[in-house]
Each structure stands twice: as structure tokens, then as C-alpha cells.
Amino acid sequence: MPLAGIALAPLLVSPLTPPAPRSGGVAAAAASSRPRARRRVRCSAADVPGGGGEAGELSRATLLWRAAKLPIYSVALVPLTVGSASAYYHAGLFFAKRYFVLLAAAVLVITWLNLSNDVYDSDTGADKNKKESVVNIIGSRAVTQYAANISLVLGFAGLFWAFAEAGDVRFILLVTCAIFCGYVYQCPPFRLSYQGLGEPLCFAAFGPLATTAFYFSNSMLNISSGTALLPLTKTVIASSVLVGLTTTLILFCSHFHQIDGDLAVGKMSPLVRIGTKTGARVVTIGICALYFLLVAFGICRSLPSGCIVLGALTLPVGKRVVDYVLKNHEDNTKIFMAKYYCVRLHALFGMALASGLILARNGILV
């Protein structure tokens, strides 16, 4: 059973507390004497070198932690675990070795995504003042690009090994399409994230494409009887939509504190276009849509009742995301943490889906 991913997920959702600015009293006094529009610029300046604010006083350990983006690797764990749980729910199939090889491959692909994103954002100047950029930390674009390419090659090696084991061409096609979404998201000549298309690409890549691909990775290749292919079910489709939505919330909330830098280099993210106030409302709508869809999928029997019950238990986490964003969307220092609250929701909601599918397979909360 795909319990390993459920056990690993809590390691990625530990609370992260932003370091307190040492010059908070001075900054607060200055901010109170300026209009709100200039307060955003002031907060942004606290994050850049020489700005005299938070970023200039972050320890190297904190910068390395932010650069590593370890909590973000839940986006590798959750689609794999939910896809595998869907296969277990439908056919009772689970291959532990294949699961862990795919987990390693997915982590390597996400590493490529993160490193190459830093490389290409450094090219455009979007990360010029971002201290936690890997390129800025090690001081070499070439080394970062080289590491990204090695990660992608090794990740593809693991994916093709799993494809050879499963014998299901749908798996490799879907996962390749998911990776291609990551490429056009950030890499030249496309850079579709600069056109505000990152969120649709993120939803497709980590939801319907990756989650369904990992479901198909549990097909069986039998020499005597041929390949036993898993059918596409409404359960995996419903699960993939929910996974895609929680993943997209992470990306959306990561833009709040980067509006000034994105605008300066012409990166038209959704938050640049609509502003933080409307963006906070979009987050609220997204969280409400997540739980509405969860209940709707339960009513139409696309998901077993276990998924609905366990998913409902994450409501306090979803409410925490909404409350935090509504309260802090204009404060760059605090809103930085919004994406990590979304990571927590993503991981816990994914655990709930996977656990509900496993329980239903074993006759509990069917």
C-alpha cells in the first residue's frame, strides 16, 4: 500500500517562522508616515541587499533553507502518492520499489524545475535582488544550469525505468507532457509564466497529467499474459483535479511578495495584473472551490466517503490560508509565508485523499 508517502508528508509541513526584522520599530514608524502604496515599496526594499531590512540580516542557514525549498517538494510526493493510492483503490496494485524510484525521479525533476527557474530568472533580472536564489548564493549561472540538467537527465532515467516495468505508454506520455509544461513555463523561448500563464500550466502538470501518469505507472507487464493496463477512472480524474488545485494555490501565493520585482522586468504574473486585494479574494474562492469539489465528487461517487471525511478534517488548514492571506496580503514581509501555508494544505489534503482511498479499498468508509 502507498503508505510511505502518507508517512513522509508530515516532514514537509513543519511550521516555518519568518525571522523577525531587527529594525522593526524604525521600519514601522517610517511606514506609518507614508501612503499605503509606498508602504508596499518600503516592504519590498526590506527584502533586497542593501535595503537595511530583513534580507540583509538573514543568516546563511536561512538563505540555504529558502533556496533548497524543501517543503515545495511535496509537489513531487503528493501526485505520486495520490496516483498510487488510486491504483490501489481500483485494483489493489502497489509496487513499493517502483514507488520509491518514481519518488526519487520526481524529486530530481522538481530540482531541475527549481534550479532552471533560478537560472532563467537571473537572465531576465527577476532574481537580481533575491538573496535566496541559488544563482546568487553560489555566484555561478553555469554551475546552476549544469546541476539542473544533470537532475533532469537522472530524473528521466528513473521515469523510463518505471515505464519499462509498467509497460504502459500512457504513463511516459503523460509524465513527459507534465515536464514539458514545466519547460514552457519558464524556459526560453516560451517563458509563458511571464505572460501570466503559470497557474494553468501548473494545474495541468501536477494535476491531470502527473497524478494520472503515476496512476498508470502501476500497470503490470507480464511476459506470459502481456500488459495489464489500468483503465482511466472517474476516481483518478477527480483526485487529479483536487491535487492540481492545491498545487496551483502554492504557485499563486508565491507571487504576492514578488510583485515589484516581477513588474520591473515585465513578468505579468496574475498578482501583477489584479493586485493583492483581488488576489486575496481569488485565494478565498480557490479554497472554497476545493472543498466544494471535494463534496461534489463524493456526492457523485467519484470519490469514496473516506476521502470526503478525511478531506473535511483539513478545513482548519484551509481557513488558516484564507485568514492569513486576507490579513497580510499588503505586507511583503509576512505574505512571504503564505505559500508555505499552502504547502501545508497541499500535503495534508493529499494525505487525506490517499488515506481515504486506502481505507475504502479495505472496506472502511467506502
Short mmCIF file of C-alpha atoms in Angstrom, two decimals:
data_model
loop_
_atom_site.label_atom_id
_atom_site.label_comp_id
_atom_site.label_asym_id
_atom_site.label_seq_id
_atom_site.Cartn_x
_atom_site.Cartn_y
_atom_site.Cartn_z
CA MET A 1 0.00 0.00 0.00
CA PRO A 2 1.19 3.58 -0.70
CA LEU A 3 1.52 4.40 2.99
CA ALA A 4 5.10 5.61 2.61
CA GLY A 5 4.05 8.89 1.04
CA ILE A 6 1.49 9.46 3.79
CA ALA A 7 4.20 8.88 6.40
CA LEU A 8 6.67 11.20 4.64
CA ALA A 9 4.28 14.10 4.12
CA PRO A 10 4.43 15.48 7.70
CA LEU A 11 8.16 16.03 7.25
CA LEU A 12 7.35 18.62 4.59
CA VAL A 13 4.75 20.60 6.52
CA SER A 14 6.64 21.66 9.65
CA PRO A 15 5.87 25.27 10.54
CA LEU A 16 8.28 27.84 9.17
CA THR A 17 8.56 31.09 11.04
CA PRO A 18 9.99 34.10 9.22
CA PRO A 19 12.87 35.75 11.03
CA ALA A 20 11.89 38.90 12.86
CA PRO A 21 13.37 42.05 11.36
CA ARG A 22 15.79 43.68 13.80
CA SER A 23 14.86 47.13 12.66
CA GLY A 24 11.11 46.55 13.00
CA GLY A 25 10.45 49.65 15.15
CA VAL A 26 12.14 52.02 12.71
CA ALA A 27 10.51 50.41 9.69
CA ALA A 28 7.09 50.55 11.32
CA ALA A 29 7.48 54.22 12.20
CA ALA A 30 8.59 55.07 8.67
CA ALA A 31 5.78 53.04 7.11
CA SER A 32 3.14 54.72 9.22
CA SER A 33 4.10 58.10 7.82
CA ARG A 34 3.79 57.08 4.18
CA PRO A 35 0.81 56.30 1.95
CA ARG A 36 -0.20 52.67 1.56
CA ALA A 37 1.10 52.46 -1.99
CA ARG A 38 4.59 53.48 -0.85
CA ARG A 39 4.41 51.12 2.13
CA ARG A 40 4.47 48.17 -0.30
CA VAL A 41 7.63 49.53 -1.90
CA ARG A 42 9.16 50.00 1.54
CA CYS A 43 8.40 46.40 2.48
CA SER A 44 9.84 45.21 -0.78
CA ALA A 45 13.02 47.13 -0.18
CA ALA A 46 13.47 45.24 3.06
CA ASP A 47 13.99 42.12 1.04
CA VAL A 48 16.84 43.34 -1.15
CA PRO A 49 20.54 43.62 -0.49
CA GLY A 50 21.45 46.93 0.96
CA GLY A 51 17.82 47.66 1.81
CA GLY A 52 18.57 47.66 5.51
CA GLY A 53 15.73 45.26 6.15
CA GLU A 54 15.15 41.61 6.68
CA ALA A 55 17.05 40.12 3.76
CA GLY A 56 20.27 41.88 4.71
CA GLU A 57 20.14 40.23 8.15
CA LEU A 58 19.14 36.69 7.22
CA SER A 59 21.64 34.05 8.25
CA ARG A 60 23.30 31.93 5.60
CA ALA A 61 21.49 28.89 7.00
CA THR A 62 18.15 30.63 6.43
CA LEU A 63 19.11 31.57 2.89
CA LEU A 64 20.16 27.99 2.14
CA TRP A 65 16.89 26.69 3.59
CA ARG A 66 14.89 29.04 1.41
CA ALA A 67 16.99 28.20 -1.64
CA ALA A 68 16.52 24.45 -1.07
CA LYS A 69 12.71 24.91 -0.98
CA LEU A 70 12.34 21.55 0.79
CA PRO A 71 8.65 21.99 1.66
CA ILE A 72 7.93 22.64 -2.02
CA TYR A 73 8.97 19.05 -2.77
CA SER A 74 5.56 18.00 -1.53
CA VAL A 75 4.53 18.69 -5.13
CA ALA A 76 6.59 15.62 -6.06
CA LEU A 77 5.27 13.47 -3.22
CA VAL A 78 1.54 14.21 -3.36
CA PRO A 79 0.73 13.44 -7.04
CA LEU A 80 2.71 10.20 -6.82
CA THR A 81 1.08 9.10 -3.58
CA VAL A 82 -2.46 10.02 -4.62
CA GLY A 83 -1.98 8.41 -8.06
CA SER A 84 -0.61 5.23 -6.46
CA ALA A 85 -3.43 5.18 -3.91
CA SER A 86 -5.93 5.48 -6.76
CA ALA A 87 -4.40 2.42 -8.42
CA TYR A 88 -4.52 0.54 -5.12
CA TYR A 89 -8.16 1.54 -4.63
CA HIS A 90 -9.14 0.37 -8.10
CA ALA A 91 -7.11 -2.82 -8.49
CA GLY A 92 -5.25 -3.47 -5.25
CA LEU A 93 -1.94 -2.82 -7.00
CA PHE A 94 1.10 -1.26 -5.35
CA PHE A 95 4.77 -1.75 -6.22
CA ALA A 96 6.99 -0.41 -3.45
CA LYS A 97 10.25 -0.42 -5.41
CA ARG A 98 8.62 1.36 -8.34
CA TYR A 99 7.08 3.90 -5.96
CA PHE A 100 10.39 4.88 -4.38
CA VAL A 101 12.23 5.03 -7.71
CA LEU A 102 9.50 7.31 -9.03
CA LEU A 103 9.69 9.42 -5.88
CA ALA A 104 13.42 9.92 -6.41
CA ALA A 105 12.82 10.69 -10.10
CA ALA A 106 10.08 13.19 -9.28
CA VAL A 107 12.30 14.94 -6.73
CA LEU A 108 15.06 15.21 -9.34
CA VAL A 109 12.65 16.70 -11.89
CA ILE A 110 11.42 19.25 -9.33
CA THR A 111 15.07 20.05 -8.56
CA TRP A 112 15.58 20.76 -12.27
CA LEU A 113 12.46 22.93 -12.27
CA ASN A 114 13.65 24.97 -9.28
CA LEU A 115 17.26 25.37 -10.45
CA SER A 116 16.41 26.24 -14.02
CA ASN A 117 13.80 28.70 -12.79
CA ASP A 118 16.55 30.50 -10.84
CA VAL A 119 18.81 30.41 -13.90
CA TYR A 120 16.30 31.95 -16.30
CA ASP A 121 15.01 34.46 -13.76
CA SER A 122 18.60 35.59 -13.27
CA ASP A 123 18.87 36.07 -17.03
CA THR A 124 15.86 38.40 -17.09
CA GLY A 125 16.82 40.19 -13.89
CA ALA A 126 13.75 38.99 -11.97
CA ASP A 127 16.01 37.49 -9.27
CA LYS A 128 18.56 40.30 -9.20
CA ASN A 129 17.71 41.20 -5.60
CA LYS A 130 16.60 37.74 -4.48
CA LYS A 131 19.20 36.61 -1.97
CA GLU A 132 17.86 33.06 -1.75
CA SER A 133 18.31 32.49 -5.49
CA VAL A 134 20.71 29.58 -5.99
CA VAL A 135 22.49 31.54 -8.72
CA ASN A 136 23.08 34.43 -6.33
CA ILE A 137 24.19 32.15 -3.48
CA ILE A 138 26.82 30.18 -5.41
CA GLY A 139 27.63 33.03 -7.78
CA SER A 140 27.56 30.96 -10.94
CA ARG A 141 24.82 30.66 -13.54
CA ALA A 142 26.72 27.92 -15.42
CA VAL A 143 27.11 25.64 -12.39
CA THR A 144 23.43 26.04 -11.52
CA GLN A 145 22.39 25.25 -15.10
CA TYR A 146 24.70 22.24 -15.18
CA ALA A 147 23.24 20.90 -11.93
CA ALA A 148 19.72 21.44 -13.27
CA ASN A 149 20.45 19.50 -16.47
CA ILE A 150 22.02 16.59 -14.55
CA SER A 151 18.95 16.44 -12.30
CA LEU A 152 16.63 16.29 -15.30
CA VAL A 153 18.65 13.52 -17.01
CA LEU A 154 18.72 11.41 -13.84
CA GLY A 155 15.02 12.04 -13.30
CA PHE A 156 14.20 10.85 -16.81
CA ALA A 157 16.32 7.74 -16.20
CA GLY A 158 14.12 6.82 -13.24
CA LEU A 159 10.95 7.56 -15.18
CA PHE A 160 11.98 5.37 -18.11
CA TRP A 161 12.92 2.55 -15.73
CA ALA A 162 9.39 2.73 -14.27
CA PHE A 163 7.96 2.80 -17.79
CA ALA A 164 9.89 -0.38 -18.63
CA GLU A 165 8.46 -2.01 -15.51
CA ALA A 166 4.86 -0.91 -16.10
CA GLY A 167 4.78 -1.27 -19.87
CA ASP A 168 2.08 1.43 -20.12
CA VAL A 169 2.88 4.05 -22.75
CA ARG A 170 0.24 6.36 -21.31
CA PHE A 171 2.43 6.83 -18.23
CA ILE A 172 5.51 8.06 -20.06
CA LEU A 173 3.47 10.23 -22.45
CA LEU A 174 1.58 11.98 -19.66
CA VAL A 175 4.62 12.50 -17.43
CA THR A 176 6.60 13.86 -20.40
CA CYS A 177 3.76 16.30 -21.12
CA ALA A 178 3.85 17.37 -17.46
CA ILE A 179 7.59 18.07 -17.69
CA PHE A 180 7.07 19.94 -20.96
CA CYS A 181 4.58 22.19 -19.14
CA GLY A 182 7.39 22.98 -16.70
CA TYR A 183 9.71 23.78 -19.59
CA VAL A 184 7.39 26.19 -21.40
CA TYR A 185 6.51 27.74 -18.03
CA GLN A 186 9.99 29.18 -17.51
CA CYS A 187 12.45 28.36 -20.29
CA PRO A 188 13.19 30.38 -23.45
CA PRO A 189 11.85 30.97 -25.98
CA PHE A 190 8.47 30.37 -24.30
CA ARG A 191 8.61 31.76 -20.73
CA LEU A 192 4.81 31.56 -20.50
CA SER A 193 4.95 32.43 -16.81
CA TYR A 194 5.87 35.95 -17.92
CA GLN A 195 2.52 36.09 -19.73
CA GLY A 196 0.60 35.09 -16.59
CA LEU A 197 0.02 31.51 -17.76
CA GLY A 198 1.94 29.79 -14.98
CA GLU A 199 -1.13 28.79 -12.98
CA PRO A 200 -2.96 26.94 -15.81
CA LEU A 201 0.28 25.14 -16.68
CA CYS A 202 0.85 24.24 -13.03
CA PHE A 203 -2.69 22.88 -12.66
CA ALA A 204 -2.36 20.72 -15.77
CA ALA A 205 1.16 19.50 -15.00
CA PHE A 206 0.71 18.41 -11.39
CA GLY A 207 -2.98 17.56 -11.55
CA PRO A 208 -4.46 15.72 -14.56
CA LEU A 209 -1.08 14.94 -16.16
CA ALA A 210 1.27 13.91 -13.32
CA THR A 211 -1.28 12.38 -10.93
CA THR A 212 -2.89 10.34 -13.73
CA ALA A 213 0.54 9.35 -15.05
CA PHE A 214 1.56 8.00 -11.65
CA TYR A 215 -1.71 6.08 -11.52
CA PHE A 216 -0.85 4.44 -14.85
CA SER A 217 2.66 3.67 -13.55
CA ASN A 218 1.07 0.87 -11.52
CA SER A 219 0.11 -1.12 -14.62
CA MET A 220 1.69 -4.57 -14.85
CA LEU A 221 3.92 -6.02 -17.55
CA ASN A 222 3.58 -9.81 -17.56
CA ILE A 223 5.65 -11.85 -20.02
CA SER A 224 3.09 -14.66 -20.27
CA SER A 225 -0.14 -12.68 -20.35
CA GLY A 226 1.03 -9.35 -21.72
CA THR A 227 0.43 -5.96 -20.14
CA ALA A 228 -2.44 -5.49 -17.69
CA LEU A 229 -3.38 -1.85 -18.23
CA LEU A 230 -5.29 0.16 -15.69
CA PRO A 231 -8.44 1.86 -17.03
CA LEU A 232 -8.92 5.59 -16.66
CA THR A 233 -11.45 6.00 -13.83
CA LYS A 234 -13.52 8.88 -12.51
CA THR A 235 -11.74 8.43 -9.18
CA VAL A 236 -8.30 9.28 -10.52
CA ILE A 237 -9.73 12.13 -12.59
CA ALA A 238 -11.42 13.64 -9.53
CA SER A 239 -8.30 13.15 -7.40
CA SER A 240 -6.08 14.74 -10.03
CA VAL A 241 -8.29 17.83 -10.23
CA LEU A 242 -8.06 18.35 -6.47
CA VAL A 243 -4.29 17.81 -6.44
CA GLY A 244 -3.91 20.26 -9.32
CA LEU A 245 -5.93 22.89 -7.45
CA THR A 246 -3.91 22.69 -4.22
CA THR A 247 -0.65 22.82 -6.19
CA THR A 248 -1.79 25.87 -8.13
CA LEU A 249 -2.60 27.67 -4.89
CA ILE A 250 1.07 27.31 -3.88
CA LEU A 251 2.26 28.96 -7.09
CA PHE A 252 -0.36 31.69 -6.94
CA CYS A 253 0.52 32.65 -3.37
CA SER A 254 4.23 32.69 -4.17
CA HIS A 255 3.65 35.81 -6.31
CA PHE A 256 2.35 38.08 -3.52
CA HIS A 257 5.75 39.23 -2.26
CA GLN A 258 7.32 39.43 -5.74
CA ILE A 259 5.02 41.95 -7.42
CA ASP A 260 7.51 44.82 -7.51
CA GLY A 261 10.34 42.67 -8.89
CA ASP A 262 8.08 40.98 -11.44
CA LEU A 263 6.69 44.30 -12.64
CA ALA A 264 10.18 45.74 -13.04
CA VAL A 265 11.18 43.02 -15.54
CA GLY A 266 7.82 42.76 -17.31
CA LYS A 267 6.76 39.48 -15.71
CA MET A 268 2.97 39.77 -15.81
CA SER A 269 2.02 37.29 -13.11
CA PRO A 270 -1.65 37.17 -12.08
CA LEU A 271 -0.89 39.25 -8.97
CA VAL A 272 0.79 41.94 -11.09
CA ARG A 273 -2.36 42.12 -13.21
CA ILE A 274 -5.02 42.06 -10.49
CA GLY A 275 -3.27 43.34 -7.36
CA THR A 276 -3.05 41.82 -3.90
CA LYS A 277 -6.54 42.71 -2.71
CA THR A 278 -8.23 40.92 -5.58
CA GLY A 279 -5.60 38.17 -5.34
CA ALA A 280 -6.57 37.54 -1.72
CA ARG A 281 -10.18 37.12 -2.84
CA VAL A 282 -9.06 34.68 -5.54
CA VAL A 283 -7.33 32.59 -2.86
CA THR A 284 -10.56 32.57 -0.85
CA ILE A 285 -12.53 31.44 -3.91
CA GLY A 286 -9.92 28.77 -4.64
CA ILE A 287 -10.12 27.31 -1.13
CA CYS A 288 -13.93 27.33 -1.23
CA ALA A 289 -13.85 25.65 -4.66
CA LEU A 290 -11.50 22.96 -3.31
CA TYR A 291 -13.93 21.85 -0.61
CA PHE A 292 -16.99 22.32 -2.81
CA LEU A 293 -15.46 19.99 -5.41
CA LEU A 294 -14.49 17.52 -2.69
CA VAL A 295 -18.12 17.27 -1.55
CA ALA A 296 -19.41 17.22 -5.15
CA PHE A 297 -17.10 14.36 -6.08
CA GLY A 298 -18.31 12.48 -3.01
CA ILE A 299 -21.97 13.01 -3.87
CA CYS A 300 -21.48 11.74 -7.42
CA ARG A 301 -19.45 8.78 -6.06
CA SER A 302 -16.28 9.74 -7.88
CA LEU A 303 -14.51 9.56 -4.53
CA PRO A 304 -15.25 7.23 -1.59
CA SER A 305 -16.68 8.70 1.59
CA GLY A 306 -13.34 8.22 3.36
CA CYS A 307 -11.80 10.91 1.15
CA ILE A 308 -14.63 13.30 1.96
CA VAL A 309 -14.45 12.73 5.72
CA LEU A 310 -10.67 12.97 5.94
CA GLY A 311 -10.53 15.85 3.46
CA ALA A 312 -13.03 17.77 5.58
CA LEU A 313 -10.64 17.47 8.52
CA THR A 314 -8.23 19.77 6.69
CA LEU A 315 -10.76 22.63 6.72
CA PRO A 316 -8.96 24.45 9.58
CA VAL A 317 -5.79 24.46 7.48
CA GLY A 318 -7.68 25.86 4.51
CA LYS A 319 -9.25 28.52 6.72
CA ARG A 320 -5.79 29.40 8.02
CA VAL A 321 -4.61 30.06 4.46
CA VAL A 322 -7.59 32.31 3.75
CA ASP A 323 -7.30 34.25 7.02
CA TYR A 324 -3.56 34.74 6.64
CA VAL A 325 -3.75 35.99 3.06
CA LEU A 326 -6.68 38.33 3.72
CA LYS A 327 -4.89 39.83 6.71
CA ASN A 328 -1.35 40.12 5.31
CA HIS A 329 -1.66 40.50 1.54
CA GLU A 330 -0.21 44.02 1.65
CA ASP A 331 2.74 43.15 3.91
CA ASN A 332 5.60 41.71 1.86
CA THR A 333 7.49 40.57 4.94
CA LYS A 334 4.63 38.42 6.22
CA ILE A 335 2.92 37.38 2.98
CA PHE A 336 6.11 35.52 2.02
CA MET A 337 4.87 32.74 4.33
CA ALA A 338 1.54 32.32 2.51
CA LYS A 339 2.97 29.80 0.06
CA TYR A 340 4.19 27.65 2.94
CA TYR A 341 0.72 27.58 4.47
CA CYS A 342 -0.48 26.45 1.04
CA VAL A 343 2.21 23.75 1.02
CA ARG A 344 0.89 22.53 4.35
CA LEU A 345 -2.65 22.40 2.96
CA HIS A 346 -1.42 20.65 -0.20
CA ALA A 347 0.42 17.94 1.73
CA LEU A 348 -2.29 17.32 4.33
CA PHE A 349 -5.09 17.35 1.75
CA GLY A 350 -3.11 14.90 -0.40
CA MET A 351 -2.59 12.66 2.65
CA ALA A 352 -6.32 12.78 3.29
CA LEU A 353 -7.16 11.74 -0.29
CA ALA A 354 -4.63 8.90 -0.31
CA SER A 355 -5.69 7.65 3.13
CA GLY A 356 -9.37 7.72 2.16
CA LEU A 357 -8.67 5.64 -0.96
CA ILE A 358 -6.64 3.10 1.01
CA LEU A 359 -9.29 2.81 3.71
CA ALA A 360 -12.05 2.37 1.09
CA ARG A 361 -10.10 -0.44 -0.59
CA ASN A 362 -10.01 -2.20 2.79
CA GLY A 363 -13.73 -1.78 3.37
CA ILE A 364 -13.58 1.24 5.70
CA LEU A 365 -15.53 4.43 4.85
CA VAL A 366 -16.33 3.12 1.39
#
